[in-house]
XYZ file of C-alpha atoms in Angstrom:
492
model
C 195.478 158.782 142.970
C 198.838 159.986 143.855
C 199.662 163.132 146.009
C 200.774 165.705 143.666
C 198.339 165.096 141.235
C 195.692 165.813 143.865
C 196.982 169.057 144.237
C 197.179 169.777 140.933
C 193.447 169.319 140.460
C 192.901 171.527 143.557
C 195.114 174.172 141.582
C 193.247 173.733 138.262
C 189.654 173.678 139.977
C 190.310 177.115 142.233
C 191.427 178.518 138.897
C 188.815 177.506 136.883
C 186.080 178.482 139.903
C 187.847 182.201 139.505
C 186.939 182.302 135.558
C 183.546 181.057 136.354
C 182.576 183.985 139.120
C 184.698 186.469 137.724
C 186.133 186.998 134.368
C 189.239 185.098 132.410
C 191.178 188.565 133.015
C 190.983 188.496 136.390
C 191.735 184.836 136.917
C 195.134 185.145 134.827
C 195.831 188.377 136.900
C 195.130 186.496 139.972
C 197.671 183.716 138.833
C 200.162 185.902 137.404
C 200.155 187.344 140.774
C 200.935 184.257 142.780
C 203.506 183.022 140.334
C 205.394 186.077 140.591
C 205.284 186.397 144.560
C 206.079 182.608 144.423
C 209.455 183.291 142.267
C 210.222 186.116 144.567
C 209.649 184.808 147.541
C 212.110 182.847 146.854
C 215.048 184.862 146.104
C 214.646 188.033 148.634
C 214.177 187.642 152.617
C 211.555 187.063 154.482
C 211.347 190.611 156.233
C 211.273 192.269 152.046
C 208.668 189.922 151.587
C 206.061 190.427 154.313
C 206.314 194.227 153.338
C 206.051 193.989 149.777
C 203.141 191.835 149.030
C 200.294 194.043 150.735
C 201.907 196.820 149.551
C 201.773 195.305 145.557
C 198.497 194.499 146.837
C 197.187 197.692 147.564
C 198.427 199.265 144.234
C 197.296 196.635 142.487
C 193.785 197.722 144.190
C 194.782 201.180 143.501
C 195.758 200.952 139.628
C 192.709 198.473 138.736
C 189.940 200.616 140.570
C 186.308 199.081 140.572
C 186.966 195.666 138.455
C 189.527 195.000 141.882
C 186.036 194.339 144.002
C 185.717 191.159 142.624
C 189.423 189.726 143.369
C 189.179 191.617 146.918
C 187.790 188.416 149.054
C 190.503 185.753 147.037
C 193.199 188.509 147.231
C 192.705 188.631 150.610
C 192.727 184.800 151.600
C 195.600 184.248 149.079
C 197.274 186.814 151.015
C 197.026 185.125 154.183
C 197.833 181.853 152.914
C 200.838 183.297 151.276
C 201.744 184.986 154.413
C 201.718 181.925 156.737
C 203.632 179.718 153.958
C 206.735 182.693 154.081
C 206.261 183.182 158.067
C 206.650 179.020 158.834
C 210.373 178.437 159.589
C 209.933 174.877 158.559
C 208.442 175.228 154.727
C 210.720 176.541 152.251
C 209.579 176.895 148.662
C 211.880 175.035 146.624
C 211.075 175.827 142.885
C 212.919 173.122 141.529
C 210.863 170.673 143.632
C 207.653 170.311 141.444
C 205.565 168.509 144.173
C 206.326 171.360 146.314
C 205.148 173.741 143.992
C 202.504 171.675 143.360
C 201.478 171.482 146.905
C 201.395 175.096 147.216
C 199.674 176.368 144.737
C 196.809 174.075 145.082
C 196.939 175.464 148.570
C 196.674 178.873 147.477
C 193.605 177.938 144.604
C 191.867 175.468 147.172
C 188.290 175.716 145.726
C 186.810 174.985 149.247
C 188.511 178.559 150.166
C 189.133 180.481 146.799
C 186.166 182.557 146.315
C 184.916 183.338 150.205
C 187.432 182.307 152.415
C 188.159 181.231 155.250
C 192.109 181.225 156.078
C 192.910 177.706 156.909
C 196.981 176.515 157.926
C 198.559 174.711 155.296
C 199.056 171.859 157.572
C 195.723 171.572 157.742
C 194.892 171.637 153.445
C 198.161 169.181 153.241
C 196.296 166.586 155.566
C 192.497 166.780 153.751
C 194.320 166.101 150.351
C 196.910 163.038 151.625
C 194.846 162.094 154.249
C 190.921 163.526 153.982
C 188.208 162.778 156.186
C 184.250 162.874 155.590
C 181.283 163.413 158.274
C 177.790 163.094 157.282
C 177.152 165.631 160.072
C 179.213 168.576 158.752
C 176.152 169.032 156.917
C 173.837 170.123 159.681
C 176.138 173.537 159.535
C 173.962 174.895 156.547
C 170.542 174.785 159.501
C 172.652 177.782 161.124
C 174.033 179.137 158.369
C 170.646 178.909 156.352
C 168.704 181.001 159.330
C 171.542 183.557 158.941
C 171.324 184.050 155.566
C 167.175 184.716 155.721
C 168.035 187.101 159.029
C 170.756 189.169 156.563
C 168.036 189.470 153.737
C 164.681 188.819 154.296
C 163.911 189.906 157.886
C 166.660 192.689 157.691
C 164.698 194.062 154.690
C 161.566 194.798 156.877
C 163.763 197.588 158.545
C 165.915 198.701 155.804
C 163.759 202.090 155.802
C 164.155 202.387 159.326
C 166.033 206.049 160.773
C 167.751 206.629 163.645
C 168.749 203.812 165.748
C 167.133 201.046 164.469
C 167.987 201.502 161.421
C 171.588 201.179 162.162
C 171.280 198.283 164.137
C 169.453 196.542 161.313
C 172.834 197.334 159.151
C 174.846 195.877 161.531
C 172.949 192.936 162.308
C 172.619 192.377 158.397
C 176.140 192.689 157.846
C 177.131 190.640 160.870
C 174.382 188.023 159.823
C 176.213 188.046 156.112
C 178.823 186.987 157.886
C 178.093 183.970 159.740
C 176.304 182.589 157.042
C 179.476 182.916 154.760
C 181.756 181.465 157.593
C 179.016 178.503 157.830
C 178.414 177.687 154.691
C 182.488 177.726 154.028
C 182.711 175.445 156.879
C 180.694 173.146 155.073
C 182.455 172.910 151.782
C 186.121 172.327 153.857
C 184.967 169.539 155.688
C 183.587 168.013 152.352
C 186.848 169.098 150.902
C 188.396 166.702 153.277
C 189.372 168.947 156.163
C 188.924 167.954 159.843
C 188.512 171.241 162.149
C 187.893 171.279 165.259
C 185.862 174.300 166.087
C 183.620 176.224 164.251
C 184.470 179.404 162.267
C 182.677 181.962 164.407
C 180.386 181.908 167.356
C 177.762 184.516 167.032
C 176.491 184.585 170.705
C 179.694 185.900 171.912
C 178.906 188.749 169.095
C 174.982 188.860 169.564
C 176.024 189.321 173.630
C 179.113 191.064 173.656
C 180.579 191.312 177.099
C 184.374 191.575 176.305
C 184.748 193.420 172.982
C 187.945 191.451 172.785
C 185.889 188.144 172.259
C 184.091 189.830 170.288
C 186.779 190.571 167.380
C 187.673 186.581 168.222
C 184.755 184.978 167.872
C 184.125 187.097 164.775
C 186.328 184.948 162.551
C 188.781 182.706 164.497
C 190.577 181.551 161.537
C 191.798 184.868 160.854
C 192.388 185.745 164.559
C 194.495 182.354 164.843
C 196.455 183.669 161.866
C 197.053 187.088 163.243
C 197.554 186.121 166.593
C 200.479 184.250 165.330
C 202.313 185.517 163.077
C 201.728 188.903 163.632
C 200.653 189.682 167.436
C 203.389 187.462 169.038
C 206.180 188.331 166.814
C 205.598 192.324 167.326
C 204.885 191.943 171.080
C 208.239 189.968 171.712
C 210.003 192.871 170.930
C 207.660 195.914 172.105
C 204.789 196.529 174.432
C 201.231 195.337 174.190
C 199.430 198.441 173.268
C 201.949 198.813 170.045
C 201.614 194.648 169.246
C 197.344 195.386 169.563
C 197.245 198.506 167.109
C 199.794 197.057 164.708
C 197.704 193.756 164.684
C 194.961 195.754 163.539
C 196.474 197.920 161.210
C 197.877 194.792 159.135
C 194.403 193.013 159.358
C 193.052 196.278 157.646
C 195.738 196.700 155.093
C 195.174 193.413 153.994
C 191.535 194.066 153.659
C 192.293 196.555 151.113
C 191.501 200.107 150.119
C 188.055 199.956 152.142
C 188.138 203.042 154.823
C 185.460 201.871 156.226
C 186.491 198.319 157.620
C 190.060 199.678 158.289
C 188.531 202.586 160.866
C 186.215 200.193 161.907
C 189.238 197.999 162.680
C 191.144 200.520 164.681
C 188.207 201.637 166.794
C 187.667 197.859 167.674
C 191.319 197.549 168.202
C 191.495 200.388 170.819
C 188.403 199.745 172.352
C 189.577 195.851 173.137
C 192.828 197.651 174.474
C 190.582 199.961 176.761
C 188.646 197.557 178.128
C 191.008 194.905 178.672
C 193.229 197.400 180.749
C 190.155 198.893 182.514
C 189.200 195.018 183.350
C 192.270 194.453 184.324
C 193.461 197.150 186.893
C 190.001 197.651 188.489
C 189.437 194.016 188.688
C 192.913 193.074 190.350
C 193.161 196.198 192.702
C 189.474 196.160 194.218
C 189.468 192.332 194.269
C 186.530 191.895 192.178
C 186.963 188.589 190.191
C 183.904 188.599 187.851
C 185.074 191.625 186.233
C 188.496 190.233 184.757
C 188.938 189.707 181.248
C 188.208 186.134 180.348
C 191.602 185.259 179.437
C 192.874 185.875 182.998
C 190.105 184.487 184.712
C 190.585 180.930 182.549
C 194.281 181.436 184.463
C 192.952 182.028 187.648
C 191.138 179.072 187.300
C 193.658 176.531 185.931
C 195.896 177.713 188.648
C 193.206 177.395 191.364
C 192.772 173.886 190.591
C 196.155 172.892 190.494
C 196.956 174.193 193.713
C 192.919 174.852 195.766
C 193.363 177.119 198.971
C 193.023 175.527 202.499
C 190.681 177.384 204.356
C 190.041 176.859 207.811
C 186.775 176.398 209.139
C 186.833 178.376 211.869
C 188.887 181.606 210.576
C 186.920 184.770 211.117
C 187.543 185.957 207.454
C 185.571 183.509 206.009
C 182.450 184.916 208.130
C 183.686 188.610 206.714
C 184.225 187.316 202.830
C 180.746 185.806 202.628
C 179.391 188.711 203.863
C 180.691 190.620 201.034
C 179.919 188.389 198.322
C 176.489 189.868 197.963
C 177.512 193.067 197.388
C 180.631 192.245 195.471
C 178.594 190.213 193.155
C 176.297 192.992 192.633
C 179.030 195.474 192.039
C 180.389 192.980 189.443
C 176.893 192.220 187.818
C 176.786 195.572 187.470
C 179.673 196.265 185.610
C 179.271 193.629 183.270
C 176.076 194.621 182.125
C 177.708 198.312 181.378
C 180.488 197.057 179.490
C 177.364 194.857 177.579
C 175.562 197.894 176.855
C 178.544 200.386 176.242
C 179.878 197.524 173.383
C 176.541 197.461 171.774
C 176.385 201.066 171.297
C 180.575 200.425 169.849
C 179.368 197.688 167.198
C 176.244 199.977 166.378
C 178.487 203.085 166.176
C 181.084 201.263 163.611
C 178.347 199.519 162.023
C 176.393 202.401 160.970
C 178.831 202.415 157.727
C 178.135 199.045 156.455
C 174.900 199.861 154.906
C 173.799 198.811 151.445
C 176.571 200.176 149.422
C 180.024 200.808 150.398
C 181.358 204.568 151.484
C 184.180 206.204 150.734
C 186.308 208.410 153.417
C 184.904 211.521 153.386
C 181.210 210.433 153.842
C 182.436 207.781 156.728
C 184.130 210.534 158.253
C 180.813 212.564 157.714
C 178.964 209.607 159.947
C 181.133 209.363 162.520
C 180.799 213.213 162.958
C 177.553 213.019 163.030
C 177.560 210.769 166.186
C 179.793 213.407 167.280
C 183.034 210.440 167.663
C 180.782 209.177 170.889
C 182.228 205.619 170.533
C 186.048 206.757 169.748
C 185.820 209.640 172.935
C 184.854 207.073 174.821
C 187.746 204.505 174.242
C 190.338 207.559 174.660
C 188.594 208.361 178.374
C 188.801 204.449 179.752
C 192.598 204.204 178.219
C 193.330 207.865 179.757
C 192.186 206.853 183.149
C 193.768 203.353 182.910
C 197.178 204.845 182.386
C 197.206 208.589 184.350
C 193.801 208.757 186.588
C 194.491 205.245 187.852
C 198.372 205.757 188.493
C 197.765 209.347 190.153
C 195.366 207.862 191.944
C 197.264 205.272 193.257
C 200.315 207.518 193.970
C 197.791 209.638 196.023
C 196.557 207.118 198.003
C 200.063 205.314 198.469
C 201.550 209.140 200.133
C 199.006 208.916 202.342
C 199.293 205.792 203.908
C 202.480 206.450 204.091
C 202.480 210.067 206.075
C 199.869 207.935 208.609
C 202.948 205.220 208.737
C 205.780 207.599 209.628
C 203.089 209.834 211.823
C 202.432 209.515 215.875
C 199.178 207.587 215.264
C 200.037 205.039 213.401
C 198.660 202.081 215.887
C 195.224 204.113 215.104
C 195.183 205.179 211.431
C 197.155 201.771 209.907
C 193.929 199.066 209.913
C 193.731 196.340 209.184
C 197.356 195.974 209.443
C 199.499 194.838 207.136
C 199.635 190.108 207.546
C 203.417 190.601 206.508
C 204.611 192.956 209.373
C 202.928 190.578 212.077
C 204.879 188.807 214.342
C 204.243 185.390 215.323
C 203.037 186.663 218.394
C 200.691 189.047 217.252
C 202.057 192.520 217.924
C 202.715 194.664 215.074
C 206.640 195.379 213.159
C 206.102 199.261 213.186
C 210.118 198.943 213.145
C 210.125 196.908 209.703
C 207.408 198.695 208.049
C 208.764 201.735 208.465
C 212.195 200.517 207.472
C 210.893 198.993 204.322
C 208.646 202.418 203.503
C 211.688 204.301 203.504
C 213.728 201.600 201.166
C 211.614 201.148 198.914
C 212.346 201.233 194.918
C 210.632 203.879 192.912
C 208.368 201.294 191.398
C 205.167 201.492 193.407
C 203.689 198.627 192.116
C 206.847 196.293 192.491
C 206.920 197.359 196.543
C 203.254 196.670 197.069
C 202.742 193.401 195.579
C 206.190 192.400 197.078
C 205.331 193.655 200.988
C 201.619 194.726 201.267
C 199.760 191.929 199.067
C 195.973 193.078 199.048
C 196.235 195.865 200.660
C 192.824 197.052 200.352
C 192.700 200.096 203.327
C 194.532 202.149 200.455
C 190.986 202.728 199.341
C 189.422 203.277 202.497
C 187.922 206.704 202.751
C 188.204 206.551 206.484
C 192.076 205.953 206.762
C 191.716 209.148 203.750
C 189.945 211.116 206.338
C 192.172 210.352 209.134
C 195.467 211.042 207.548
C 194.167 214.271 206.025
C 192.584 215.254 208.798
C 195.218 214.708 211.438
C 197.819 216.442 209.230
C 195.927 219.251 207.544
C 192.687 220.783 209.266
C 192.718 219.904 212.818
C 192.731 222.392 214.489
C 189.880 223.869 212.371
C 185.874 224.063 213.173
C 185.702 221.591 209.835
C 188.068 219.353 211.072
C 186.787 219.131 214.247
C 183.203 218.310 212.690
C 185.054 215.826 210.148
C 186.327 214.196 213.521
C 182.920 213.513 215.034
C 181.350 212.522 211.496
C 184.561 209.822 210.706
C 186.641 208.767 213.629
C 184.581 206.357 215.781
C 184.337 206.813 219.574
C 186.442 204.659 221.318
């Protein structure tokens, strides 16, 4: 059978699948809409384009009212597709090419994704209609996405009377459960539809155990994140910072969900929480050395580069006796940690998910919820991004003046310990002269100067070299300080 007319029957089939579930008026809407955008598309830029269509979208939504609910799920998947066909620099829709056109809009009516999704690259639909591929064991994808589909309605049904607590973590467990099985079962019908992927749609364990809520709005559909993260994400945070890229991300992946308050706060909260724990991760992790408190991401960096280039340790170096005793308790500290951000992330999906009950609400009464839970969850995310960006960097500032007062001070063989690797000479006495020198030199950009000259330089945190300084400099001579002396400074 040749090419084109394969994608013609995928064009004709996703049409006829849309009369079939929905109604004729719908399906000719639905077209109408794609052949318009398609002529368009064509004859304004790209920029017009990408603002446009969710926006026609949306008062589309708005003008049709209820009968929309039924064309929200292929609206939404045509608008994806439609997005990543205008965003790829090398397709360009050439109307007078009819195998082109062809091509396309069997991508955009691909019964395999039509009614429930997922987004899948055009590269991807091109190769399962000119070059498709079968496996026998796709199949075995409907076991999980059978036992999700009994979790979402039977066994969630045993609870749906449930108050309190419970009974919103039976919503969100349905609706997460929904999803799955959707993602599954769609699975299914594109790798009988000739598609070859790679990984699955989802992974619910990193939902069901949700360490990172970062992984957790990945794993919930990665065809979507894939989408997002590249053509939206990377093109906004090339030209502006990474909180602004994050939010923006988020507020396009609710837009195109359409008029549904509910999903698009539940898509912001998500969005800043990932941004507040990432940073939190991030800074705390790097700064107190503890490793197994990084977000993923880095730590799969850490460990590429690690076995590119291992350390040499030597075997008889004193700090490997002093880093293996602190393992214990670093790994503690760590465990620790990990198991709050666990805990803190349930009570985030539960909080969000308390809206997704059996019927969908409308602004005011989500509002009402949230209220209700007094904005817990939100409150929250605003205190770990406030302390990431002012409490950390005060903090820091703070403890950076006063290592550098015990620097420039008369005791600074005593209060400076350990001592800085970079100011020792290769005879083991200690550059007072060049730290000092670089101190005063240094740019206004703390963190530039520290990881530049002081690399790890963990007695910043030390409450001892705190109590020193301040002591030395401020109380003295006082009854307090003299206690304070006795209680810190060891006898020598």
């Amino acid at each position: 059978m040749d090419i084109p007319i394969r994608h013609t029957i995928s064009f004709i089939s996703g049409f006829l699948l849309l009369v079939k579930f929905h109604t004729v008026a719908l399906a000719v809407f639905a077209l109408s809409f794609v052949m318009f955008w398609v002529n368009i598309s064509s004859a304004i830029s790209k920029k017009y384009v990408v603002v446009l269509l969710p926006v026609s979208a949306l008062l589309g939504e708005l003008f049709i009212g209820e009968a929309w609910s039924g064309l929200r799920g292929p609206m939404l998947i045509f608008l994806l597709k439609f997005l990543s066909v205008v965003l790829t620099d090398d397709l360009k829709i050439e109307l007078n090419d009819m195998e082109q056109v062809a091509s396309v809009m069997g991508y955009y009516f691909h019964p395999a994704t039509m009614l429930l999704g997922p987004w899948i690259p055009f590269s991807l639909y091109k190769k399962s209609i000119e070059s498709p591929s079968f496996r026998i064991s796709s199949l075995l994808l409907i076991i999980p996405g059978a036992i999700f589909l009994i979790l979402s309605t039977c066994v969630s049904s045993l609870f749906e009377k449930s108050t309190g607590w419970i009974g919103e973590a039976n919503d969100t467990i349905a609706f997460h459960c929904s999803n799955y099985y959707i993602l599954y079962f769609t699975q299914v019908l594109v790798l009988l539809g000739g598609a070859h992927t790679v990984t699955n749609f989802c992974n619910p364990m990193k939902v069901f155990f949700p360490f990172e809520l970062y992984e957790v709005c990945r794993a919930w559909n990665y065809p979507v994140h894939e989408f997002l993260r590249k053509h939206v994400f990377l093109s906004i945070k090339a030209s502006t910072s990474t909180f602004k890229a994050i939010m923006l991300t988020f507020f396009v992946s609710a837009t195109l969900h359409g008029l549904n308050f509910p999903i698009f706060a539940t898509l912001m909260i998500l969005g800043l929480g990932s941004f507040s724990e990432f940073e939190f991760r991030r800074k705390v992790g790097t700064n107190f050395n503890l490793a197994g408190i990084l977000p993923s991401s880095i730590q799969e960096k850490r460990a590429a580069k690690l076995a590119k280039d291992p350390p040499i340790k030597k075997p008889n170096d004193p700090e490997n006796a002093q880093a293996s005793d602190k393992t214990f308790s670093k790994a503690f500290i760590q465990a620790f940690i990990n198991l709050s951000f666990l805990l803190l992330n349930y009570y985030h999906l539960f909080f969000v998910g308390s809206v997704f009950g059996s019927h969908e609400l409308p602004m005011i009464d989500t509002l009402v919820v949230f209220s209700m839970k007094n904005w817990t969850s939100p409150l929250i995310i605003v205190g770990m991004i406030f302390y990431s960006y002012f409490i950390y960097s005060w903090t820091k500032e703070f403890l950076w003046s006063i290592f550098e007062n015990a620097a420039k001070s008369g005791y600074a063989d005593k209060l400076i310990r350990p001592f800085p690797k970079n100011y020792l000479r290769s005879d083991g006495i200690r550059d007072f002269e060049s730290l000092s020198k670089d101190i005063i030199g240094r740019p206004s950009y703390l963190k530039q100067f520290l990881s530049k000259n002081l690399p790890k330089n963990k007695h910043l945190y030390k409450k001892r070299v705190f109590a020193k300084v301040f002591l030395q400099q401020k109380i003295s001579s006082s009854r307090f300080g003299a206690f304070c002396k006795r209680r810190w400074w060891p006898r020598r």
